[in-house]
N, CA and C atoms as an extended XYZ file, in Angstrom:
444
Properties=species:S:1:pos:R:3:atomname:S:1:resname:S:1:resid:I:1 pbc="F F F"
N        93.276      134.556       62.226 N   UNK     1
C        94.288      132.853       61.977 CA  UNK     1
C        94.809      133.181       62.920 C   UNK     1
N        95.017      134.124       63.999 N   UNK     2
C        96.107      133.870       65.194 CA  UNK     2
C        94.968      133.350       66.455 C   UNK     2
N        93.775      133.631       66.280 N   UNK     3
C        92.980      133.273       66.668 CA  UNK     3
C        93.063      131.977       67.162 C   UNK     3
N        92.420      131.194       65.721 N   UNK     4
C        92.010      129.920       65.837 CA  UNK     4
C        92.777      128.488       65.770 C   UNK     4
N        94.685      129.816       65.727 N   UNK     5
C        96.140      128.384       66.288 CA  UNK     5
C        95.561      128.533       68.088 C   UNK     5
N        95.380      129.884       68.725 N   UNK     6
C        95.523      129.843       70.185 CA  UNK     6
C        93.915      128.427       70.528 C   UNK     6
N        92.702      128.273       70.118 N   UNK     7
C        91.571      127.657       70.671 CA  UNK     7
C        92.317      126.085       70.204 C   UNK     7
N        93.395      126.062       69.396 N   UNK     8
C        93.520      124.534       69.033 CA  UNK     8
C        94.722      124.121       69.484 C   UNK     8
N        95.107      125.228       69.716 N   UNK     9
C        96.132      124.668       71.425 CA  UNK     9
C        95.834      124.639       73.417 C   UNK     9
N        95.015      125.259       73.298 N   UNK    10
C        93.635      124.844       74.353 CA  UNK    10
C        92.314      123.783       74.410 C   UNK    10
N        92.543      123.565       72.752 N   UNK    11
C        91.999      121.808       72.863 CA  UNK    11
C        92.694      121.008       73.001 C   UNK    11
N        94.243      120.921       72.603 N   UNK    12
C        95.297      120.208       72.882 CA  UNK    12
C        95.074      119.665       74.765 C   UNK    12
N        95.546      121.115       74.762 N   UNK    13
C        95.887      120.978       76.303 CA  UNK    13
C        94.704      120.774       77.317 C   UNK    13
N        93.771      120.812       77.053 N   UNK    14
C        92.503      120.379       77.341 CA  UNK    14
C        92.446      118.765       77.787 C   UNK    14
N        92.620      118.252       76.639 N   UNK    15
C        92.665      116.742       75.577 CA  UNK    15
C        93.599      116.604       76.717 C   UNK    15
N        95.123      116.604       76.367 N   UNK    16
C        95.562      116.271       77.276 CA  UNK    16
C        95.673      116.397       78.610 C   UNK    16
N        95.532      117.292       79.578 N   UNK    17
C        94.934      116.858       80.616 CA  UNK    17
C        93.742      116.329       81.248 C   UNK    17
N        92.761      116.154       80.412 N   UNK    18
C        92.311      114.899       80.440 CA  UNK    18
C        92.385      113.916       80.517 C   UNK    18
N        93.571      113.149       79.427 N   UNK    19
C        94.360      112.393       79.525 CA  UNK    19
C        95.452      111.726       80.497 C   UNK    19
N        95.179      112.563       81.216 N   UNK    20
C        96.601      112.701       82.157 CA  UNK    20
C        95.924      112.451       83.838 C   UNK    20
N        94.568      113.158       83.821 N   UNK    21
C        93.291      112.935       84.311 CA  UNK    21
C        93.125      111.893       84.443 C   UNK    21
N        93.139      110.821       83.653 N   UNK    22
C        92.243      109.823       83.803 CA  UNK    22
C        92.818      108.419       83.778 C   UNK    22
N        94.605      108.770       83.034 N   UNK    23
C        95.740      108.028       82.969 CA  UNK    23
C        95.862      107.643       84.869 C   UNK    23
N        95.898      109.102       85.338 N   UNK    24
C        96.285      109.268       86.979 CA  UNK    24
C        94.768      108.261       87.762 C   UNK    24
N        93.678      108.686       87.762 N   UNK    25
C        92.605      107.748       88.244 CA  UNK    25
C        92.493      106.843       87.659 C   UNK    25
N        92.937      105.994       86.840 N   UNK    26
C        93.091      104.595       85.787 CA  UNK    26
C        94.088      103.622       87.495 C   UNK    26
N        94.556      104.352       87.487 N   UNK    27
C        95.370      103.156       88.418 CA  UNK    27
C        95.002      103.159       90.049 C   UNK    27
N        94.582      104.039       90.574 N   UNK    28
C        93.458      103.918       91.473 CA  UNK    28
C        91.939      103.280       91.515 C   UNK    28
N        91.847      103.175       90.394 N   UNK    29
C        90.546      101.879       89.862 CA  UNK    29
C        91.046      100.690       89.918 C   UNK    29
N        92.487      100.251       89.316 N   UNK    30
C        93.255       99.557       88.920 CA  UNK    30
C        93.024       97.708       90.694 C   UNK    30
N        93.184       99.524       91.141 N   UNK    31
C        94.240       99.034       92.264 CA  UNK    31
C        92.839       98.529       93.517 C   UNK    31
N        91.853       99.688       93.420 N   UNK    32
C        91.087       99.337       94.390 CA  UNK    32
C        90.463       97.598       93.520 C   UNK    32
N        90.836       96.913       92.233 N   UNK    33
C        89.837       95.984       92.490 CA  UNK    33
C        90.967       94.260       92.628 C   UNK    33
N        92.416       94.884       92.396 N   UNK    34
C        93.461       93.960       93.292 CA  UNK    34
C        93.751       94.320       94.108 C   UNK    34
N        93.709       95.191       94.667 N   UNK    35
C        94.221       94.399       96.207 CA  UNK    35
C        92.609       93.799       97.255 C   UNK    35
N        91.810       93.439       96.790 N   UNK    36
C        90.591       92.882       97.863 CA  UNK    36
C        91.365       91.337       96.943 C   UNK    36
N        92.073       91.122       96.194 N   UNK    37
C        92.345       90.066       95.650 CA  UNK    37
C        93.447       88.943       96.373 C   UNK    37
N        94.408       90.304       96.036 N   UNK    38
C        95.718       89.793       96.728 CA  UNK    38
C        95.416       89.571       98.922 C   UNK    38
N        94.268       91.033       99.406 N   UNK    39
C        94.316       90.954      100.464 CA  UNK    39
C        93.505       89.181      100.944 C   UNK    39
N        92.617       88.485      100.239 N   UNK    40
C        91.242       87.343      100.260 CA  UNK    40
C        92.970       86.641       99.903 C   UNK    40
N        94.584       86.095       99.002 N   UNK    41
C        95.208       85.386       99.327 CA  UNK    41
C        95.871       85.742      100.777 C   UNK    41
N        96.487       87.055      101.446 N   UNK    42
C        96.584       87.020      102.740 CA  UNK    42
C        95.990       86.518      103.544 C   UNK    42
N        94.820       86.311      103.748 N   UNK    43
C        93.496       85.372      104.661 CA  UNK    43
C        93.636       84.277      103.932 C   UNK    43
N        93.324       83.405      103.500 N   UNK    44
C        92.815       82.365      102.801 CA  UNK    44
C        95.275       81.554      103.429 C   UNK    44
N        95.984       82.067      102.991 N   UNK    45
C        97.175       82.068      103.594 CA  UNK    45
C        97.268       81.913      105.469 C   UNK    45
N        96.856       82.552      105.774 N   UNK    46
C        96.410       82.650      107.358 CA  UNK    46
C        95.628       81.707      107.638 C   UNK    46
N        94.503       81.216      107.136 N   UNK    47
C        93.346       80.562      107.525 CA  UNK    47
C        93.860       79.228      107.220 C   UNK    47
N        94.738       79.269      106.782 N   UNK    48
C        95.432       77.919      106.518 CA  UNK    48
C        96.743       77.563      107.670 C   UNK    48
N        97.071       78.110      107.721 N   UNK    49
C        98.009       78.193      108.816 CA  UNK    49
C        97.617       78.532      110.194 C   UNK    49
N        96.417       79.046      110.611 N   UNK    50
C        96.195       78.686      111.917 CA  UNK    50
C        94.882       78.539      111.958 C   UNK    50
N        94.481       77.874      110.840 N   UNK    51
C        93.116       76.862      111.252 CA  UNK    51
C        93.623       75.801      110.113 C   UNK    51
N        92.963       74.390      110.578 N   UNK    52
C        94.179       73.451      110.258 CA  UNK    52
C        92.486       73.449      109.115 C   UNK    52
N        91.992       72.721      110.055 N   UNK    53
C        90.871       72.288      108.875 CA  UNK    53
C        89.826       74.159      107.929 C   UNK    53
N        90.033       74.566      107.163 N   UNK    54
C        89.318       75.430      106.916 CA  UNK    54
C        89.375       75.551      105.749 C   UNK    54
N        88.543       76.162      104.859 N   UNK    55
C        88.636       76.316      103.876 CA  UNK    55
C        89.044       76.245      102.919 C   UNK    55
N        88.742       75.598      101.207 N   UNK    56
C        89.708       75.366      100.621 CA  UNK    56
C        90.395       76.903      100.243 C   UNK    56
N        91.395       76.868       99.298 N   UNK    57
C        91.651       78.548       98.943 CA  UNK    57
C        91.151       79.198       98.828 C   UNK    57
N        90.909       78.943       97.301 N   UNK    58
C        89.844       78.737       96.728 CA  UNK    58
C        88.742       79.703       96.977 C   UNK    58
N        88.369       79.483       97.501 N   UNK    59
C        86.273       80.021       97.833 CA  UNK    59
C        86.507       81.288       99.340 C   UNK    59
N        88.041       80.665       99.591 N   UNK    60
C        88.976       81.676      101.198 CA  UNK    60
C        88.873       83.214      100.252 C   UNK    60
N        89.659       82.924       99.079 N   UNK    61
C        90.102       83.979       98.346 CA  UNK    61
C        88.645       85.166       97.737 C   UNK    61
N        87.824       83.917       97.543 N   UNK    62
C        86.535       84.863       96.855 CA  UNK    62
C        86.368       85.582       97.723 C   UNK    62
N        84.997       84.549       98.771 N   UNK    63
C        84.483       85.673       99.700 CA  UNK    63
C        85.354       86.375      100.520 C   UNK    63
N        86.509       86.659      101.007 N   UNK    64
C        87.705       87.709      100.974 CA  UNK    64
C        87.700       88.878      100.677 C   UNK    64
N        87.661       88.237       99.209 N   UNK    65
C        87.377       89.160       98.240 CA  UNK    65
C        86.274       89.923       97.843 C   UNK    65
N        85.246       89.091       98.200 N   UNK    66
C        84.090       89.896       97.680 CA  UNK    66
C        83.601       90.609       98.995 C   UNK    66
N        84.069       90.421      100.591 N   UNK    67
C        83.512       91.266      101.301 CA  UNK    67
C        84.373       92.221      101.765 C   UNK    67
N        85.688       92.064      101.334 N   UNK    68
C        86.910       93.155      101.665 CA  UNK    68
C        86.785       94.125      100.091 C   UNK    68
N        86.082       94.243       99.575 N   UNK    69
C        86.215       94.996       97.968 CA  UNK    69
C        85.343       95.712       98.304 C   UNK    69
N        83.994       96.606       99.202 N   UNK    70
C        83.854       97.585       99.004 CA  UNK    70
C        84.336       98.723      100.380 C   UNK    70
N        85.293       97.932      100.730 N   UNK    71
C        86.094       98.729      101.624 CA  UNK    71
C        86.902       99.754      101.208 C   UNK    71
N        87.776       99.148      100.274 N   UNK    72
C        88.770       99.144       99.860 CA  UNK    72
C        88.238      100.043       98.237 C   UNK    72
N        86.748      100.430       98.154 N   UNK    73
C        86.117      100.693       97.019 CA  UNK    73
C        86.171      102.137       97.748 C   UNK    73
N        85.240      101.699       98.756 N   UNK    74
C        84.859      103.162       99.358 CA  UNK    74
C        85.475      103.947      100.488 C   UNK    74
N        86.567      103.095      101.416 N   UNK    75
C        87.052      103.978      102.080 CA  UNK    75
C        89.122      103.478      101.458 C   UNK    75
N        89.489      102.629      101.087 N   UNK    76
C        90.716      103.398      100.809 CA  UNK    76
C        90.476      104.305       99.454 C   UNK    76
N        89.660      104.058       98.151 N   UNK    77
C        90.392      104.364       97.159 CA  UNK    77
C        90.288      105.994       97.921 C   UNK    77
N        89.052      106.199       97.877 N   UNK    78
C        89.416      107.734       98.124 CA  UNK    78
C        90.427      108.358       99.824 C   UNK    78
N        90.842      107.937      100.161 N   UNK    79
C        91.614      107.631      101.400 CA  UNK    79
C        92.965      107.846      100.170 C   UNK    79
N        93.172      106.761       99.527 N   UNK    80
C        94.472      106.918       98.786 CA  UNK    80
C        94.919      108.033       97.726 C   UNK    80
N        93.414      108.532       96.838 N   UNK    81
C        93.565      110.133       96.563 CA  UNK    81
C        93.172      111.489       97.290 C   UNK    81
N        93.185      111.073       98.327 N   UNK    82
C        93.836      112.279       99.472 CA  UNK    82
C        94.810      112.107       99.738 C   UNK    82
N        95.569      111.054      100.587 N   UNK    83
C        97.225      111.155      101.050 CA  UNK    83
C        97.798      111.788       99.334 C   UNK    83
N        97.573      110.673       98.305 N   UNK    84
C        98.714      111.452       96.970 CA  UNK    84
C        98.160      112.946       96.654 C   UNK    84
N        97.265      113.206       95.902 N   UNK    85
C        96.853      114.644       95.402 CA  UNK    85
C        96.827      116.013       97.114 C   UNK    85
N        97.046      114.955       97.863 N   UNK    86
C        96.986      116.621       98.941 CA  UNK    86
C        97.716      117.566       98.758 C   UNK    86
N        97.686      118.854       99.148 N   UNK    87
C        98.888      119.375       99.162 CA  UNK    87
C       100.314      118.933      101.072 C   UNK    87
N        99.194      118.897      102.101 N   UNK    88
C        99.708      118.804      102.999 CA  UNK    88
C       100.646      117.088      102.908 C   UNK    88
N        99.700      115.933      102.294 N   UNK    89
C       100.332      115.030      102.391 CA  UNK    89
C       101.724      114.417      101.021 C   UNK    89
N       100.928      115.282      100.500 N   UNK    90
C       101.558      115.121       98.604 CA  UNK    90
C       102.938      114.849       98.644 C   UNK    90
N       104.312      115.648       99.887 N   UNK    91
C       105.349      115.314       99.257 CA  UNK    91
C       106.002      114.405      100.910 C   UNK    91
N       105.175      113.197      101.316 N   UNK    92
C       105.337      112.793      101.990 CA  UNK    92
C       106.259      112.111      101.957 C   UNK    92
N       107.251      110.971      102.185 N   UNK    93
C       108.370      110.091      102.205 CA  UNK    93
C       107.274      108.708      102.258 C   UNK    93
N       107.978      107.848      101.365 N   UNK    94
C       107.424      105.918      101.146 CA  UNK    94
C       106.972      106.118      102.766 C   UNK    94
N       107.513      105.699      103.082 N   UNK    95
C       107.002      105.243      104.798 CA  UNK    95
C       106.323      105.742      105.724 C   UNK    95
N       105.951      107.499      105.520 N   UNK    96
C       104.974      108.467      106.340 CA  UNK    96
C       103.908      107.685      105.194 C   UNK    96
N       103.906      107.574      104.310 N   UNK    97
C       102.623      106.987      103.555 CA  UNK    97
C       101.451      105.904      103.567 C   UNK    97
N       102.809      104.997      103.564 N   UNK    98
C       102.815      103.047      104.135 CA  UNK    98
C       101.703      103.943      105.487 C   UNK    98
N       102.346      103.773      106.548 N   UNK    99
C       102.105      104.930      108.005 CA  UNK    99
C       100.182      104.929      108.176 C   UNK    99
N       100.041      106.282      107.072 N   UNK   100
C        99.139      106.779      107.046 CA  UNK   100
C        98.129      105.507      106.695 C   UNK   100
N        98.059      105.002      105.650 N   UNK   101
C        97.739      104.117      104.934 CA  UNK   101
C        97.360      102.906      106.152 C   UNK   101
N        98.356      102.260      106.850 N   UNK   102
C        98.570      100.675      108.281 CA  UNK   102
C        97.211      101.551      108.567 C   UNK   102
N        97.509      103.116      109.165 N   UNK   103
C        96.448      103.775      109.768 CA  UNK   103
C        95.185      103.922      109.249 C   UNK   103
N        94.548      104.101      108.221 N   UNK   104
C        93.602      103.691      107.490 CA  UNK   104
C        92.324      103.086      107.629 C   UNK   104
N        93.488      102.093      107.215 N   UNK   105
C        93.100      100.135      107.151 CA  UNK   105
C        92.564       99.578      108.226 C   UNK   105
N        93.609      100.476      109.277 N   UNK   106
C        93.025       99.595      110.422 CA  UNK   106
C        91.867      100.057      111.520 C   UNK   106
N        91.476      101.420      111.114 N   UNK   107
C        90.096      102.428      111.384 CA  UNK   107
C        89.430      101.826      110.035 C   UNK   107
N        89.457      101.287      108.993 N   UNK   108
C        88.555      100.375      108.449 CA  UNK   108
C        88.146       99.411      109.213 C   UNK   108
N        89.046       97.786      109.240 N   UNK   109
C        89.286       97.516      110.069 CA  UNK   109
C        88.337       97.301      111.457 C   UNK   109
N        88.393       98.608      112.027 N   UNK   110
C        87.219       98.282      113.495 CA  UNK   110
C        86.263       98.688      112.465 C   UNK   110
N        85.773       99.482      111.532 N   UNK   111
C        84.871       99.391      111.527 CA  UNK   111
C        84.446       98.462      110.844 C   UNK   111
N        84.796       97.747      110.022 N   UNK   112
C        84.576       96.018      109.416 CA  UNK   112
C        83.574       95.429      111.367 C   UNK   112
N        84.921       95.003      112.394 N   UNK   113
C        84.890       94.777      112.931 CA  UNK   113
C        83.069       94.804      113.486 C   UNK   113
N        82.794       96.649      113.582 N   UNK   114
C        81.311       96.988      114.051 CA  UNK   114
C        80.573       96.162      113.147 C   UNK   114
N        80.666       96.251      112.011 N   UNK   115
C        79.833       95.771      110.630 CA  UNK   115
C        79.811       94.267      111.493 C   UNK   115
N        80.897       93.427      111.331 N   UNK   116
C        79.859       91.790      111.254 CA  UNK   116
C        80.038       91.100      112.622 C   UNK   116
N        80.128       92.118      113.451 N   UNK   117
C        79.052       92.460      115.143 CA  UNK   117
C        80.530       91.387      115.604 C   UNK   117
N        80.371       89.814      116.086 N   UNK   118
C        80.464       89.571      116.977 CA  UNK   118
C        81.415       88.567      115.951 C   UNK   118
N        81.492       88.392      115.181 N   UNK   119
C        82.782       86.976      113.553 CA  UNK   119
C        84.089       87.286      114.202 C   UNK   119
N        83.897       88.596      114.280 N   UNK   120
C        86.075       88.397      114.757 CA  UNK   120
C        85.723       89.457      115.510 C   UNK   120
N        87.295       88.943      116.270 N   UNK   121
C        87.561       90.236      117.386 CA  UNK   121
C        87.921       91.920      117.191 C   UNK   121
N        87.571       92.402      117.645 N   UNK   122
C        87.745       93.709      117.756 CA  UNK   122
C        89.703       94.273      117.024 C   UNK   122
N        90.260       92.969      117.763 N   UNK   123
C        92.191       93.083      117.685 CA  UNK   123
C        92.369       92.744      116.434 C   UNK   123
N        92.039       91.128      116.152 N   UNK   124
C        92.136       90.975      114.730 CA  UNK   124
C        92.010       91.424      113.549 C   UNK   124
N        90.376       92.043      113.677 N   UNK   125
C        90.114       93.411      112.468 CA  UNK   125
C        91.230       94.353      112.372 C   UNK   125
N        91.520       95.425      113.543 N   UNK   126
C        92.697       95.845      113.313 CA  UNK   126
C        93.370       95.874      112.862 C   UNK   126
N        94.000       94.468      113.072 N   UNK   127
C        94.910       93.678      112.502 CA  UNK   127
C        94.570       93.908      110.814 C   UNK   127
N        94.036       92.790      110.644 N   UNK   128
C        93.759       92.371      108.908 CA  UNK   128
C        93.387       94.321      108.822 C   UNK   128
N        93.232       94.883      108.959 N   UNK   129
C        92.751       96.061      108.461 CA  UNK   129
C        93.857       96.820      108.066 C   UNK   129
N        94.615       96.578      109.139 N   UNK   130
C        96.378       97.584      109.141 CA  UNK   130
C        96.610       96.411      107.928 C   UNK   130
N        96.919       95.278      107.361 N   UNK   131
C        97.505       94.467      106.483 CA  UNK   131
C        97.040       95.270      105.444 C   UNK   131
N        95.677       95.334      105.274 N   UNK   132
C        94.690       95.859      103.803 CA  UNK   132
C        95.816       97.022      103.398 C   UNK   132
N        95.662       98.248      104.556 N   UNK   133
C        95.874       99.182      103.865 CA  UNK   133
C        97.266       99.724      103.694 C   UNK   133
N        98.113       98.408      104.645 N   UNK   134
C        99.769       98.084      103.058 CA  UNK   134
C        99.537       97.200      102.497 C   UNK   134
N        98.355       96.332      101.780 N   UNK   135
C        98.713       95.652      100.448 CA  UNK   135
C        98.379       96.642       99.901 C   UNK   135
N        97.165       97.691       99.687 N   UNK   136
C        96.396       98.721       99.104 CA  UNK   136
C        97.868       99.719       98.483 C   UNK   136
N        98.607       99.761       99.358 N   UNK   137
C       100.240      100.630       99.333 CA  UNK   137
C       100.478      100.379       98.363 C   UNK   137
N       101.089       99.104       98.845 N   UNK   138
C       102.297       98.735       98.224 CA  UNK   138
C       101.488       97.805       96.586 C   UNK   138
N       100.326       97.921       96.295 N   UNK   139
C        99.917       97.438       95.007 CA  UNK   139
C        99.489       98.630       94.653 C   UNK   139
N        98.911      100.286       94.951 N   UNK   140
C        99.364      100.993       93.855 CA  UNK   140
C       100.607      101.438       93.858 C   UNK   140
N       101.698      101.136       95.033 N   UNK   141
C       103.479      101.967       94.655 CA  UNK   141
C       103.592      100.488       92.995 C   UNK   141
N       103.406       99.742       93.580 N   UNK   142
C       104.084       99.325       92.200 CA  UNK   142
C       103.159       99.448       90.883 C   UNK   142
N       102.113       99.239       91.013 N   UNK   143
C       101.437      100.073       89.508 CA  UNK   143
C       102.158      100.932       89.555 C   UNK   143
N       101.749      102.367       89.722 N   UNK   144
C       102.583      103.394       89.249 CA  UNK   144
C       104.038      103.657       89.349 C   UNK   144
N       104.668      102.650       89.432 N   UNK   145
C       106.112      102.309       88.898 CA  UNK   145
C       106.203      101.718       87.776 C   UNK   145
N       105.806      100.337       87.897 N   UNK   146
C       105.458      100.510       86.417 CA  UNK   146
C       104.815      100.225       85.472 C   UNK   146
N       103.782      101.686       85.691 N   UNK   147
C       103.199      101.395       84.312 CA  UNK   147
C       103.373      103.749       83.848 C   UNK   147
N       104.581      103.891       84.537 N   UNK   148
C       105.032      105.505       84.704 CA  UNK   148
C       106.415      104.989       83.704 C   UNK   148
């Protein structure tokens, strides 16, 4: 009988570990869907302030959200997993993590300027990437704080 109890405890531990892993990753998946929308809001507000005859607010948010989603999904997602779970960066304070997110966002912005070529200058794309990285960091921090 003792062997059966041990198996049940291990099964419970594995189920709990899978649930904990799923809960952790769900924060990151939710963040990669919210961050492009907030980035689109930021870009729509920027375009309304900087360029008086820009698109309306809704289409700008939609287009920027669609174009920036791959950068958040394939760039920010693995970077945020690395920053939060790496033994090297796990215990960094929030401001250091914010700087790391901004730095990686800037690199993603530079990559975006290469992909979009002459549409925007490299300095603007670097700045937009910095803000995108910070938006992703703050959304992830708020989701973690709200759901824990």
